[in-house]
Short mmCIF file of C-alpha atoms and ligand atoms in Angstrom, two decimals:
data_model
loop_
_atom_site.label_atom_id
_atom_site.label_comp_id
_atom_site.label_asym_id
_atom_site.label_seq_id
_atom_site.Cartn_x
_atom_site.Cartn_y
_atom_site.Cartn_z
CA MET Q 1 -20.30 -13.96 -0.58
CA LYS Q 2 -17.78 -15.69 1.63
CA ILE Q 3 -14.52 -13.85 1.17
CA LEU Q 4 -11.21 -14.76 2.77
CA LEU Q 5 -8.54 -12.06 2.69
CA ALA Q 6 -4.97 -13.26 3.17
CA SER Q 7 -2.34 -10.64 3.80
CA SER Q 8 1.00 -10.11 5.49
CA GLU Q 9 -0.23 -6.86 7.07
CA ALA Q 10 -3.43 -4.95 7.83
CA VAL Q 11 -4.35 -1.85 9.79
CA PRO Q 12 -4.92 -1.69 12.76
CA PHE Q 13 -3.02 -4.88 13.63
CA CYS Q 14 0.33 -4.57 11.86
CA LYS Q 15 1.63 -2.12 9.25
CA THR Q 16 4.73 -1.21 7.29
CA GLY Q 17 3.04 0.58 4.34
CA GLY Q 18 0.00 1.38 2.23
CA LEU Q 19 -0.79 -2.35 1.77
CA ALA Q 20 -1.92 -2.48 5.40
CA ASP Q 21 -4.28 0.50 4.96
CA VAL Q 22 -5.88 -1.05 1.89
CA VAL Q 23 -6.38 -4.54 3.35
CA GLY Q 24 -7.81 -3.14 6.59
CA ALA Q 25 -10.21 -0.87 4.69
CA LEU Q 26 -11.35 -3.62 2.30
CA THR Q 27 -11.99 -6.09 5.12
CA GLN Q 28 -14.23 -3.55 6.81
CA LEU Q 29 -16.04 -2.47 3.65
CA LEU Q 30 -16.82 -5.95 2.41
CA SER Q 31 -18.12 -7.00 5.80
CA ARG Q 32 -20.18 -3.80 6.10
CA HIS Q 33 -21.72 -4.63 2.73
CA GLY Q 34 -23.11 -7.84 4.22
CA HIS Q 35 -20.55 -10.40 3.08
CA GLN Q 36 -19.04 -13.04 5.37
CA VAL Q 37 -15.48 -11.90 5.63
CA CYS Q 38 -12.46 -13.32 7.37
CA LEU Q 39 -8.93 -11.98 7.31
CA PHE Q 40 -5.84 -14.14 7.89
CA LEU Q 41 -2.65 -12.48 9.16
CA PRO Q 42 0.59 -13.84 10.62
CA LYS Q 43 0.69 -13.55 14.40
CA TYR Q 44 3.67 -11.21 14.67
CA LYS Q 45 5.22 -10.49 18.05
CA SER Q 46 4.31 -6.81 17.72
CA ILE Q 47 0.53 -7.40 17.53
CA ASP Q 48 -1.15 -6.16 20.69
CA LEU Q 49 -3.20 -9.21 21.77
CA GLY Q 50 -4.89 -7.41 24.67
CA ALA Q 51 -5.94 -4.35 22.68
CA PHE Q 52 -7.89 -6.47 20.18
CA SER Q 53 -9.05 -9.25 22.58
CA ILE Q 54 -7.22 -11.86 20.54
CA LYS Q 55 -7.82 -15.37 21.89
CA PRO Q 56 -6.17 -18.68 20.99
CA LEU Q 57 -8.19 -21.49 19.37
CA PRO Q 58 -7.56 -24.91 20.93
CA GLY Q 59 -5.63 -27.44 18.86
CA GLY Q 60 -3.51 -26.97 15.79
CA TYR Q 61 -2.36 -28.50 12.54
CA VAL Q 62 0.83 -29.10 10.60
CA ILE Q 63 2.24 -27.75 7.35
CA PRO Q 64 4.77 -29.70 5.27
CA ILE Q 65 7.98 -27.77 4.62
CA GLY Q 66 10.23 -29.90 2.40
CA ASP Q 67 10.63 -33.17 4.28
CA ASP Q 68 9.62 -31.66 7.64
CA LEU Q 69 6.34 -30.82 9.30
CA GLU Q 70 5.91 -27.43 10.99
CA LYS Q 71 3.22 -26.74 13.57
CA ALA Q 72 0.63 -24.03 13.13
CA SER Q 73 -2.18 -22.86 15.37
CA LEU Q 74 -4.70 -20.04 15.20
CA SER Q 75 -5.77 -17.16 17.39
CA TRP Q 76 -8.77 -15.08 16.50
CA ALA Q 77 -10.66 -11.87 17.18
CA GLU Q 78 -13.95 -10.35 16.09
CA TRP Q 79 -13.30 -7.02 14.40
CA LYS Q 80 -16.38 -4.95 13.63
CA GLY Q 81 -18.27 -7.75 11.89
CA ALA Q 82 -15.28 -9.54 10.35
CA THR Q 83 -13.32 -12.39 11.90
CA VAL Q 84 -9.56 -12.08 11.97
CA TYR Q 85 -7.43 -15.20 12.28
CA PHE Q 86 -3.79 -14.95 13.27
CA VAL Q 87 -1.55 -17.80 12.13
CA ASP Q 88 0.70 -18.64 15.02
CA SER Q 89 4.16 -20.11 14.58
CA PRO Q 90 6.75 -18.84 17.07
CA LYS Q 91 9.48 -20.17 14.80
CA TYR Q 92 8.46 -17.92 11.89
CA PHE Q 93 6.65 -14.93 13.33
CA SER Q 94 7.81 -14.26 16.87
CA ARG Q 95 10.42 -11.72 15.75
CA ASN Q 96 10.96 -8.00 16.08
CA GLY Q 97 10.17 -7.13 12.45
CA LEU Q 98 7.57 -8.14 9.89
CA TYR Q 99 9.98 -8.85 7.03
CA GLY Q 100 13.39 -8.05 8.48
CA GLU Q 101 15.39 -5.98 10.94
CA GLU Q 102 17.78 -3.04 10.61
CA GLY Q 103 17.21 -2.75 6.86
CA LYS Q 104 18.00 -6.44 6.22
CA ASP Q 105 15.35 -8.95 5.12
CA TYR Q 106 15.07 -12.18 7.11
CA GLU Q 107 16.92 -14.92 5.25
CA ASP Q 108 14.02 -17.35 5.51
CA ASN Q 109 11.28 -15.06 4.14
CA ASP Q 110 10.59 -17.64 1.42
CA GLU Q 111 9.91 -20.31 4.04
CA ARG Q 112 7.99 -17.93 6.31
CA PHE Q 113 5.51 -16.87 3.65
CA LEU Q 114 5.06 -20.18 1.89
CA PHE Q 115 4.33 -21.58 5.34
CA PHE Q 116 1.85 -18.74 5.94
CA SER Q 117 0.17 -19.22 2.55
CA ARG Q 118 -0.38 -22.90 3.14
CA ALA Q 119 -1.34 -22.34 6.76
CA VAL Q 120 -4.11 -20.02 5.55
CA LEU Q 121 -5.58 -22.75 3.33
CA GLU Q 122 -5.30 -25.40 6.05
CA GLY Q 123 -6.51 -22.86 8.62
CA ALA Q 124 -9.71 -22.14 6.69
CA LYS Q 125 -10.43 -25.87 6.73
CA PHE Q 126 -9.57 -26.00 10.44
CA VAL Q 127 -12.22 -23.36 11.23
CA ASP Q 128 -14.55 -24.63 8.48
CA PHE Q 129 -14.71 -21.37 6.53
CA ARG Q 130 -15.24 -22.45 2.91
CA PRO Q 131 -14.51 -19.30 0.90
CA ASP Q 132 -16.04 -18.42 -2.46
CA VAL Q 133 -13.07 -16.17 -3.11
CA VAL Q 134 -9.61 -16.01 -1.55
CA HIS Q 135 -8.32 -12.47 -1.97
CA CYS Q 136 -4.49 -12.44 -1.89
CA HIS Q 137 -2.21 -9.43 -1.65
CA ASP Q 138 1.33 -9.03 -3.02
CA TRP Q 139 4.06 -11.68 -3.16
CA GLN Q 140 3.71 -12.79 0.44
CA THR Q 141 0.39 -14.55 -0.29
CA ALA Q 142 0.73 -14.94 -4.07
CA LEU Q 143 1.47 -18.67 -3.73
CA ILE Q 144 -2.09 -19.33 -2.56
CA PRO Q 145 -3.57 -19.41 -6.11
CA ALA Q 146 -0.74 -21.78 -7.16
CA TYR Q 147 -1.43 -24.04 -4.17
CA LEU Q 148 -5.14 -24.14 -4.98
CA LYS Q 149 -4.58 -24.97 -8.65
CA LEU Q 150 -1.67 -27.39 -8.24
CA LEU Q 151 -2.03 -29.10 -4.86
CA TYR Q 152 -5.61 -28.54 -3.68
CA HIS Q 153 -7.37 -29.19 -7.00
CA ILE Q 154 -8.38 -32.63 -5.70
CA ASP Q 155 -9.61 -31.22 -2.37
CA ALA Q 156 -13.44 -31.09 -2.31
CA PHE Q 157 -13.34 -28.32 0.32
CA TYR Q 158 -11.92 -25.92 -2.27
CA ALA Q 159 -13.77 -27.24 -5.34
CA ARG Q 160 -15.69 -23.97 -5.78
CA THR Q 161 -13.10 -21.51 -4.49
CA GLY Q 162 -11.67 -18.86 -6.85
CA THR Q 163 -8.80 -16.42 -6.32
CA LEU Q 164 -8.11 -12.73 -6.75
CA LEU Q 165 -4.57 -11.38 -6.47
CA THR Q 166 -4.12 -7.66 -5.84
CA LEU Q 167 -0.80 -6.16 -6.94
CA HIS Q 168 0.15 -3.31 -4.63
CA ASN Q 169 3.70 -2.87 -5.94
CA LEU Q 170 5.50 -4.80 -8.68
CA ALA Q 171 8.85 -3.71 -7.24
CA TYR Q 172 8.53 -6.42 -4.58
CA GLN Q 173 8.19 -9.90 -6.08
CA GLY Q 174 9.63 -12.47 -3.66
CA VAL Q 175 12.40 -13.99 -5.78
CA PHE Q 176 14.12 -17.01 -4.22
CA PRO Q 177 16.54 -19.83 -5.13
CA LYS Q 178 15.83 -22.96 -7.08
CA ASP Q 179 15.24 -25.33 -4.15
CA VAL Q 180 12.19 -23.37 -2.98
CA PRO Q 181 9.58 -25.27 -5.09
CA PHE Q 182 10.66 -28.43 -3.27
CA ILE Q 183 10.33 -26.80 0.17
CA ALA Q 184 6.96 -25.43 -0.93
CA GLY Q 185 5.76 -28.85 -1.99
CA PHE Q 186 5.40 -28.23 -5.74
CA GLY Q 187 6.46 -30.93 -8.21
CA TRP Q 188 9.37 -30.25 -10.55
CA THR Q 189 6.98 -30.67 -13.52
CA HIS Q 190 5.62 -27.26 -12.61
CA PHE Q 191 9.07 -25.69 -12.55
CA THR Q 192 8.92 -24.43 -16.15
CA PRO Q 193 9.23 -20.87 -17.51
CA ASP Q 194 5.50 -20.62 -18.24
CA ARG Q 195 4.65 -21.61 -14.64
CA LEU Q 196 6.81 -21.35 -11.51
CA GLU Q 197 10.35 -20.98 -12.85
CA TYR Q 198 11.87 -17.49 -13.08
CA TYR Q 199 15.46 -17.13 -14.31
CA GLY Q 200 16.44 -20.40 -12.66
CA GLY Q 201 14.76 -19.56 -9.34
CA MET Q 202 11.27 -19.06 -8.07
CA ASN Q 203 9.25 -15.84 -8.11
CA PHE Q 204 6.25 -15.91 -5.75
CA LEU Q 205 4.48 -13.02 -7.44
CA LYS Q 206 4.84 -14.62 -10.86
CA ALA Q 207 3.25 -17.82 -9.50
CA GLY Q 208 0.26 -15.71 -8.44
CA LEU Q 209 0.10 -13.95 -11.82
CA VAL Q 210 -0.01 -17.30 -13.58
CA TYR Q 211 -2.54 -19.06 -11.35
CA ALA Q 212 -4.94 -16.44 -9.87
CA ASP Q 213 -8.36 -16.31 -11.54
CA ARG Q 214 -8.34 -12.53 -11.64
CA LEU Q 215 -5.69 -9.87 -11.00
CA ASN Q 216 -5.90 -6.22 -10.16
CA THR Q 217 -3.62 -3.30 -9.52
CA VAL Q 218 -4.51 -0.42 -7.21
CA SER Q 219 -4.95 2.17 -9.99
CA PRO Q 220 -6.05 2.00 -13.65
CA THR Q 221 -2.95 3.76 -15.03
CA TYR Q 222 -0.54 1.42 -13.19
CA ALA Q 223 -2.40 -1.56 -14.72
CA GLN Q 224 -1.49 -0.22 -18.18
CA GLU Q 225 2.06 0.83 -17.31
CA ILE Q 226 3.12 -2.57 -15.94
CA GLN Q 227 2.10 -4.28 -19.18
CA ALA Q 228 3.56 -1.69 -21.51
CA ASP Q 229 6.99 -1.04 -20.07
CA GLY Q 230 9.64 -3.17 -18.38
CA ALA Q 231 10.60 -0.24 -16.14
CA PHE Q 232 7.19 -0.70 -14.47
CA GLY Q 233 6.59 -4.44 -15.06
CA ARG Q 234 10.02 -5.29 -13.63
CA GLY Q 235 10.51 -8.41 -15.75
CA LEU Q 236 6.92 -9.61 -15.34
CA GLU Q 237 5.47 -7.53 -18.21
CA GLY Q 238 5.29 -10.60 -20.48
CA VAL Q 239 3.19 -12.63 -18.00
CA LEU Q 240 1.08 -9.56 -17.28
CA ARG Q 241 0.36 -9.07 -20.98
CA GLN Q 242 -0.69 -12.73 -21.24
CA ARG Q 243 -3.19 -12.12 -18.44
CA SER Q 244 -4.32 -8.77 -19.81
CA ALA Q 245 -7.99 -9.78 -20.16
CA ASP Q 246 -8.08 -10.77 -16.47
CA LEU Q 247 -6.21 -7.73 -15.14
CA ARG Q 248 -8.09 -4.67 -13.84
CA GLY Q 249 -7.09 -1.41 -12.19
CA ILE Q 250 -9.12 -0.42 -9.14
CA LEU Q 251 -8.21 2.83 -7.44
CA ASN Q 252 -7.62 2.79 -3.68
CA GLY Q 253 -9.56 5.13 -1.45
CA ILE Q 254 -8.53 6.59 1.91
CA ASP Q 255 -10.11 6.12 5.32
CA LEU Q 256 -12.30 9.21 5.50
CA GLU Q 257 -12.83 8.87 9.26
CA LEU Q 258 -9.15 8.62 10.07
CA TRP Q 259 -8.28 11.40 7.63
CA ASP Q 260 -10.86 14.08 8.32
CA PRO Q 261 -9.45 17.60 8.82
CA GLU Q 262 -12.78 18.73 10.32
CA LYS Q 263 -12.70 16.17 13.13
CA ASP Q 264 -9.01 15.37 13.47
CA LYS Q 265 -8.16 15.53 17.17
CA LEU Q 266 -4.44 15.44 16.43
CA LEU Q 267 -4.53 18.93 14.87
CA PRO Q 268 -3.93 22.17 16.76
CA LYS Q 269 -6.87 23.52 14.73
CA ALA Q 270 -9.40 21.41 12.84
CA PHE Q 271 -10.80 22.95 9.64
CA GLY Q 272 -13.07 22.36 6.65
CA SER Q 273 -13.10 23.72 3.10
CA LYS Q 274 -14.89 26.89 4.20
CA THR Q 275 -12.41 27.57 6.98
CA PHE Q 276 -9.24 26.31 5.35
CA ALA Q 277 -7.49 29.69 5.29
CA GLU Q 278 -7.65 30.09 9.09
CA GLY Q 279 -7.01 26.35 9.59
CA LYS Q 280 -3.89 26.36 7.43
CA ALA Q 281 -2.57 29.51 9.09
CA ALA Q 282 -2.91 28.08 12.60
CA ASN Q 283 -1.54 24.63 11.76
CA LYS Q 284 1.30 26.14 9.76
CA ALA Q 285 2.30 28.44 12.59
CA ALA Q 286 2.36 25.45 14.97
CA VAL Q 287 4.50 23.30 12.65
CA ARG Q 288 6.91 26.17 11.91
CA LYS Q 289 7.39 26.64 15.64
CA GLU Q 290 7.76 22.91 16.31
CA CYS Q 291 10.36 22.60 13.52
CA GLY Q 292 12.29 25.77 14.33
CA LEU Q 293 11.51 27.42 10.98
CA ALA Q 294 11.21 31.17 10.45
CA GLU Q 295 7.77 32.21 11.63
CA SER Q 296 6.77 34.12 8.54
CA GLY Q 297 8.07 32.64 5.34
CA ARG Q 298 7.74 34.76 2.19
CA GLY Q 299 6.37 31.84 0.24
CA PRO Q 300 4.35 28.68 0.80
CA LEU Q 301 5.25 25.77 3.07
CA PHE Q 302 6.07 22.57 1.14
CA GLY Q 303 5.87 19.11 2.68
CA VAL Q 304 7.05 15.56 2.01
CA ILE Q 305 5.61 12.60 3.94
CA SER Q 306 7.06 9.46 2.50
CA ARG Q 307 9.18 6.37 2.64
CA LEU Q 308 12.67 7.54 1.69
CA ASP Q 309 13.05 5.27 -1.31
CA PRO Q 310 14.31 5.78 -4.90
CA GLN Q 311 10.72 5.03 -6.08
CA LYS Q 312 9.54 8.32 -4.61
CA GLY Q 313 11.83 10.59 -6.69
CA LEU Q 314 13.00 12.49 -3.60
CA ASP Q 315 16.50 12.86 -5.02
CA LEU Q 316 14.85 15.39 -7.37
CA VAL Q 317 13.54 17.28 -4.34
CA VAL Q 318 17.05 17.27 -2.84
CA GLU Q 319 18.34 18.82 -6.05
CA LEU Q 320 15.64 21.52 -6.09
CA VAL Q 321 15.76 22.59 -2.43
CA PRO Q 322 18.23 25.50 -2.91
CA ARG Q 323 15.97 26.97 -5.62
CA LEU Q 324 12.91 26.46 -3.42
CA VAL Q 325 14.56 28.28 -0.55
CA GLU Q 326 15.69 31.08 -2.84
CA SER Q 327 12.06 31.55 -3.93
CA GLY Q 328 11.12 32.20 -0.29
CA ALA Q 329 9.46 28.84 0.32
CA GLN Q 330 10.04 26.46 3.23
CA LEU Q 331 10.11 22.67 3.35
CA VAL Q 332 9.42 20.06 6.04
CA VAL Q 333 10.27 16.43 5.29
CA LEU Q 334 8.86 13.54 7.33
CA GLY Q 335 10.46 10.32 6.17
CA ASP Q 336 12.02 7.02 7.01
CA GLY Q 337 14.18 4.72 4.92
CA SER Q 338 17.29 5.24 2.80
CA PRO Q 339 20.19 6.53 4.95
CA GLU Q 340 21.59 8.38 1.91
CA LEU Q 341 18.43 10.42 1.36
CA ARG Q 342 18.16 11.06 5.08
CA GLU Q 343 21.71 12.39 5.05
CA ASP Q 344 20.95 14.59 2.01
CA PHE Q 345 17.97 16.19 3.75
CA ARG Q 346 19.88 16.52 7.02
CA ARG Q 347 22.63 18.39 5.19
CA LEU Q 348 20.07 20.73 3.59
CA ALA Q 349 18.40 21.32 6.95
CA SER Q 350 21.67 22.40 8.50
CA ARG Q 351 22.49 24.61 5.49
CA PHE Q 352 19.04 26.30 5.63
CA PRO Q 353 17.97 25.95 9.29
CA LEU Q 354 15.16 28.52 9.07
CA ALA Q 355 13.70 27.14 5.86
CA VAL Q 356 14.23 23.37 5.80
CA HIS Q 357 13.49 20.76 8.46
CA LEU Q 358 13.86 16.98 8.50
CA HIS Q 359 11.75 14.92 10.89
CA SER Q 360 13.18 11.46 10.44
CA GLY Q 361 11.35 8.26 11.41
CA PHE Q 362 7.76 7.02 11.17
CA ASP Q 363 5.49 9.36 13.13
CA GLU Q 364 1.77 9.15 12.48
CA PRO Q 365 0.63 12.04 14.74
CA PHE Q 366 3.21 14.36 13.17
CA ALA Q 367 2.03 13.22 9.72
CA HIS Q 368 -1.47 14.48 10.58
CA ARG Q 369 -0.14 17.84 11.77
CA LEU Q 370 2.08 18.20 8.72
CA TYR Q 371 -0.64 17.38 6.15
CA ALA Q 372 -2.76 20.06 7.85
CA ALA Q 373 0.05 22.63 7.86
CA VAL Q 374 1.54 22.45 4.37
CA ASP Q 375 0.33 24.38 1.33
CA LEU Q 376 1.99 22.08 -1.20
CA PHE Q 377 2.78 18.38 -1.05
CA LEU Q 378 5.71 17.07 -3.11
CA MET Q 379 5.33 13.57 -4.58
CA PRO Q 380 7.49 13.29 -7.73
CA SER Q 381 7.40 9.46 -7.81
CA ARG Q 382 9.17 7.57 -10.58
CA PHE Q 383 6.35 5.03 -10.38
CA GLU Q 384 3.36 4.93 -8.05
CA PRO Q 385 0.99 1.93 -7.93
CA CYS Q 386 -1.64 4.19 -6.32
CA GLY Q 387 -0.28 6.46 -3.61
CA LEU Q 388 -2.28 7.54 -0.59
CA GLY Q 389 -0.20 10.55 0.41
CA GLN Q 390 -1.45 12.79 -2.42
CA MET Q 391 -5.09 11.98 -1.57
CA ILE Q 392 -4.65 12.67 2.13
CA ALA Q 393 -2.80 15.90 1.29
CA MET Q 394 -5.63 17.12 -0.94
CA ARG Q 395 -8.24 16.34 1.70
CA TYR Q 396 -6.16 18.41 4.13
CA GLY Q 397 -6.04 21.35 1.72
CA ALA Q 398 -2.45 20.82 0.51
CA LEU Q 399 -2.07 20.87 -3.28
CA PRO Q 400 0.08 18.04 -4.63
CA VAL Q 401 2.95 18.55 -7.03
CA ALA Q 402 3.05 15.08 -8.55
CA THR Q 403 4.44 13.23 -11.55
CA ARG Q 404 2.02 11.87 -14.12
CA THR Q 405 2.35 8.18 -13.30
CA GLY Q 406 0.20 5.37 -11.88
CA GLY Q 407 -2.30 6.41 -9.25
CA LEU Q 408 -0.94 9.97 -9.25
CA ALA Q 409 -2.06 10.31 -12.90
CA ASP Q 410 -5.49 9.01 -11.87
CA THR Q 411 -5.98 11.41 -8.96
CA VAL Q 412 -4.03 14.65 -9.56
CA ARG Q 413 -5.11 17.07 -12.32
CA GLU Q 414 -3.76 20.40 -13.45
CA GLU Q 415 -6.46 20.88 -16.10
CA ALA Q 416 -10.21 20.47 -15.82
CA THR Q 417 -11.43 17.15 -17.24
CA PRO Q 418 -13.90 16.96 -20.15
CA ALA Q 419 -16.45 15.79 -17.56
CA GLY Q 420 -15.94 19.04 -15.68
CA LEU Q 421 -13.77 17.93 -12.74
CA PRO Q 422 -11.70 20.98 -11.73
CA PRO Q 423 -7.89 21.06 -11.36
CA ASN Q 424 -6.71 19.96 -7.92
CA GLY Q 425 -2.91 20.09 -8.08
CA PHE Q 426 0.16 20.43 -10.29
CA VAL Q 427 1.47 17.77 -12.64
CA ALA Q 428 5.02 17.13 -13.85
CA PRO Q 429 4.88 15.04 -17.05
CA ALA Q 430 8.14 13.27 -16.17
CA ALA Q 431 10.25 12.49 -13.11
CA SER Q 432 13.01 14.94 -14.04
CA SER Q 433 14.22 17.94 -12.08
CA ALA Q 434 13.31 20.24 -15.00
CA ALA Q 435 9.72 18.96 -15.20
CA VAL Q 436 9.25 19.02 -11.43
CA TRP Q 437 10.70 22.50 -11.12
CA SER Q 438 8.46 23.76 -13.89
CA ALA Q 439 5.40 22.36 -12.02
CA ILE Q 440 6.66 24.04 -8.83
CA GLU Q 441 7.01 27.34 -10.70
CA ARG Q 442 3.39 27.09 -11.82
CA ALA Q 443 2.41 26.37 -8.22
CA LEU Q 444 4.33 29.42 -6.98
CA SER Q 445 2.68 31.57 -9.61
CA LEU Q 446 -0.82 30.41 -8.55
CA TRP Q 447 0.17 31.02 -4.90
CA ALA Q 448 0.68 34.65 -5.87
CA ARG Q 449 -3.00 34.80 -6.96
CA PRO Q 450 -4.88 34.04 -3.72
CA PRO Q 451 -8.47 33.82 -5.08
CA GLU Q 452 -7.43 31.26 -7.73
CA TRP Q 453 -5.33 29.42 -5.16
CA ALA Q 454 -8.33 29.17 -2.84
CA ASP Q 455 -10.48 27.77 -5.67
CA ARG Q 456 -7.97 25.04 -6.34
CA VAL Q 457 -7.63 24.16 -2.66
CA ARG Q 458 -11.40 23.90 -2.33
CA ALA Q 459 -11.51 21.66 -5.42
CA ALA Q 460 -8.82 19.42 -3.89
CA MET Q 461 -10.60 19.25 -0.53
CA GLY Q 462 -13.90 18.46 -2.24
CA SER Q 463 -12.64 15.62 -4.48
CA ASP Q 464 -14.00 12.11 -3.87
CA TYR Q 465 -11.41 9.91 -2.15
CA SER Q 466 -13.90 7.44 -0.69
CA TRP Q 467 -13.77 3.69 -1.06
CA ASP Q 468 -17.42 3.47 -2.18
CA ARG Q 469 -16.97 3.13 -5.93
CA SER Q 470 -13.92 0.88 -5.63
CA ALA Q 471 -15.59 -1.38 -3.07
CA ALA Q 472 -18.42 -1.98 -5.55
CA THR Q 473 -15.86 -2.81 -8.27
CA TYR Q 474 -14.14 -5.34 -5.97
CA GLU Q 475 -17.52 -6.94 -5.26
CA ALA Q 476 -18.29 -7.18 -8.99
CA LEU Q 477 -14.89 -8.79 -9.55
CA CYS Q 478 -15.55 -11.35 -6.80
CA ARG Q 479 -18.90 -12.19 -8.42
CA GLU Q 480 -17.14 -12.66 -11.74
CA ILE Q 481 -14.72 -15.07 -10.07
CA MET Q 482 -17.59 -17.02 -8.51
CA ALA Q 483 -19.29 -17.33 -11.89
CA LEU Q 484 -16.03 -18.62 -13.31
CA ARG Q 485 -16.00 -21.33 -10.65
CA GLY Q 486 -19.56 -22.33 -11.46
CA GLN Q 487 -21.18 -20.50 -8.56
CA LYS Q 488 -24.05 -18.05 -8.44
CA ALA Q 489 -23.42 -14.94 -6.34
P1 LIG V 501 3.74 3.59 0.02
O1 LIG V 501 2.69 2.56 0.34
O2 LIG V 501 4.46 3.36 -1.28
O3 LIG V 501 4.69 3.84 1.14
P2 LIG V 501 1.51 5.47 -0.06
O4 LIG V 501 1.44 6.92 -0.42
O5 LIG V 501 0.58 4.54 -0.76
O6 LIG V 501 3.02 5.02 -0.22
O7 LIG V 501 1.21 5.30 1.50
C1 LIG V 501 2.05 5.84 2.46
C2 LIG V 501 1.30 5.98 3.77
O8 LIG V 501 2.23 5.99 4.83
C3 LIG V 501 0.52 7.29 3.87
O9 LIG V 501 -0.59 7.07 4.72
C4 LIG V 501 1.54 8.24 4.54
O10 LIG V 501 0.89 9.26 5.27
C5 LIG V 501 2.24 7.27 5.48
N1 LIG V 501 3.64 7.61 5.77
C6 LIG V 501 4.71 7.52 4.93
N2 LIG V 501 5.84 7.86 5.57
C7 LIG V 501 5.50 8.17 6.83
C8 LIG V 501 6.24 8.59 7.99
N3 LIG V 501 7.56 8.74 7.96
N4 LIG V 501 5.55 8.82 9.14
C9 LIG V 501 4.21 8.65 9.18
N5 LIG V 501 3.47 8.25 8.12
C10 LIG V 501 4.09 8.01 6.96
#
């Protein structure tokens, strides 16, 4: 198949969150499975052109923005069998951030990403890559299916092209004012509540939900939650229910080479499931020292590695820290985001300097060391489209304490399944401090029974977090889309 992935970020080129990990992994997997794959990204200022041998293509093309024409050109690089094209527009992308700076979104994000979406479609024509499927990700590229159905339906180049839109997080939708359809080039006839209009403005993600041939979320449970409940669907639950037959849930995997405790060069001591006791002890001692914590805690070491965002339920952790400390446990938090949460954790760290530490900022090497050091990983999310943190933690022998929602519900178990999969963590049925504390108490009680604890850690380390099964599901979905467009895969 010829698959074009369009995304606003992808590892290893540019990243602000899990979206980048998923798009990078999928690009590699699909190309490794023998498909012709190209990935389109914006050419942000931060992308290291030299490191990836990114070269400009001669010439360029223009994109209509309202009554104006904006120039676009492409740079490209070969990346392990896939071709990556970078849409170049200094006006839109030569900036310090991807979506904003100092916690504030850029005011022209609507224009930037409708330009990008259209520049992808014109760019594919420019390089003569006629895709069977355009795979879009989140609101930033969700206009592509609308463009194909509303503006490019008379373009022979795209006559057989279908679209897949992956929803990584319904909390981000790209909602903009009423004049945006005009800037984007859509006719007012399409500005109706069943199509592009959304409470008097325009919602990019909704446009994708309406016009993509197939939709998927990044976990099966989240696919159900966003249709059933407005708290998850965020105002789009009605459209999602209408598209129910075309909406799937496909669980993300993690990069097993990047996240391999047996070969991880960033760890003071690498370890596998047979050597986890020694591995944990050495890595824990190193992190305790690095963070200035007491060298021999009475209880386990808890960790948080997360965006500091209300989604992640970390206010519940803040509330429970005094009880954790009283139990003899310690906590290290690695996080970036909300200044309020940062302040809360900073306050706790100065109140309990030997038991609580905050490492603020985004620090990938420290994340590796911390996953390897902690015994328990706290992730009491209010909603979680998939979540990668809990999977990485389990692979590094840290048992998650997680809420039963979205991808956490699909990956963390406290009971064996009917099919015989063993427990691999602790589950709070709700994002409340009572439910989370009760799960922590069960964790502390298992900690006091070392043989049972070791069994659970080995089960967690041995679970399957690979992309294999999900990659095959994505391929099947692409074939379904091709069949829909009258093509044989
Ligand atoms: P989300 O995409 O909602 O932020 P995920 O759990 O899906 O959450 O993915 C988060 C990823 O980012 C994980 O790989 C996690 O290790 C990493 N991460 C989160 N916060 C930090 C941080 N402060 N420093 C380093 N890595 C982080």
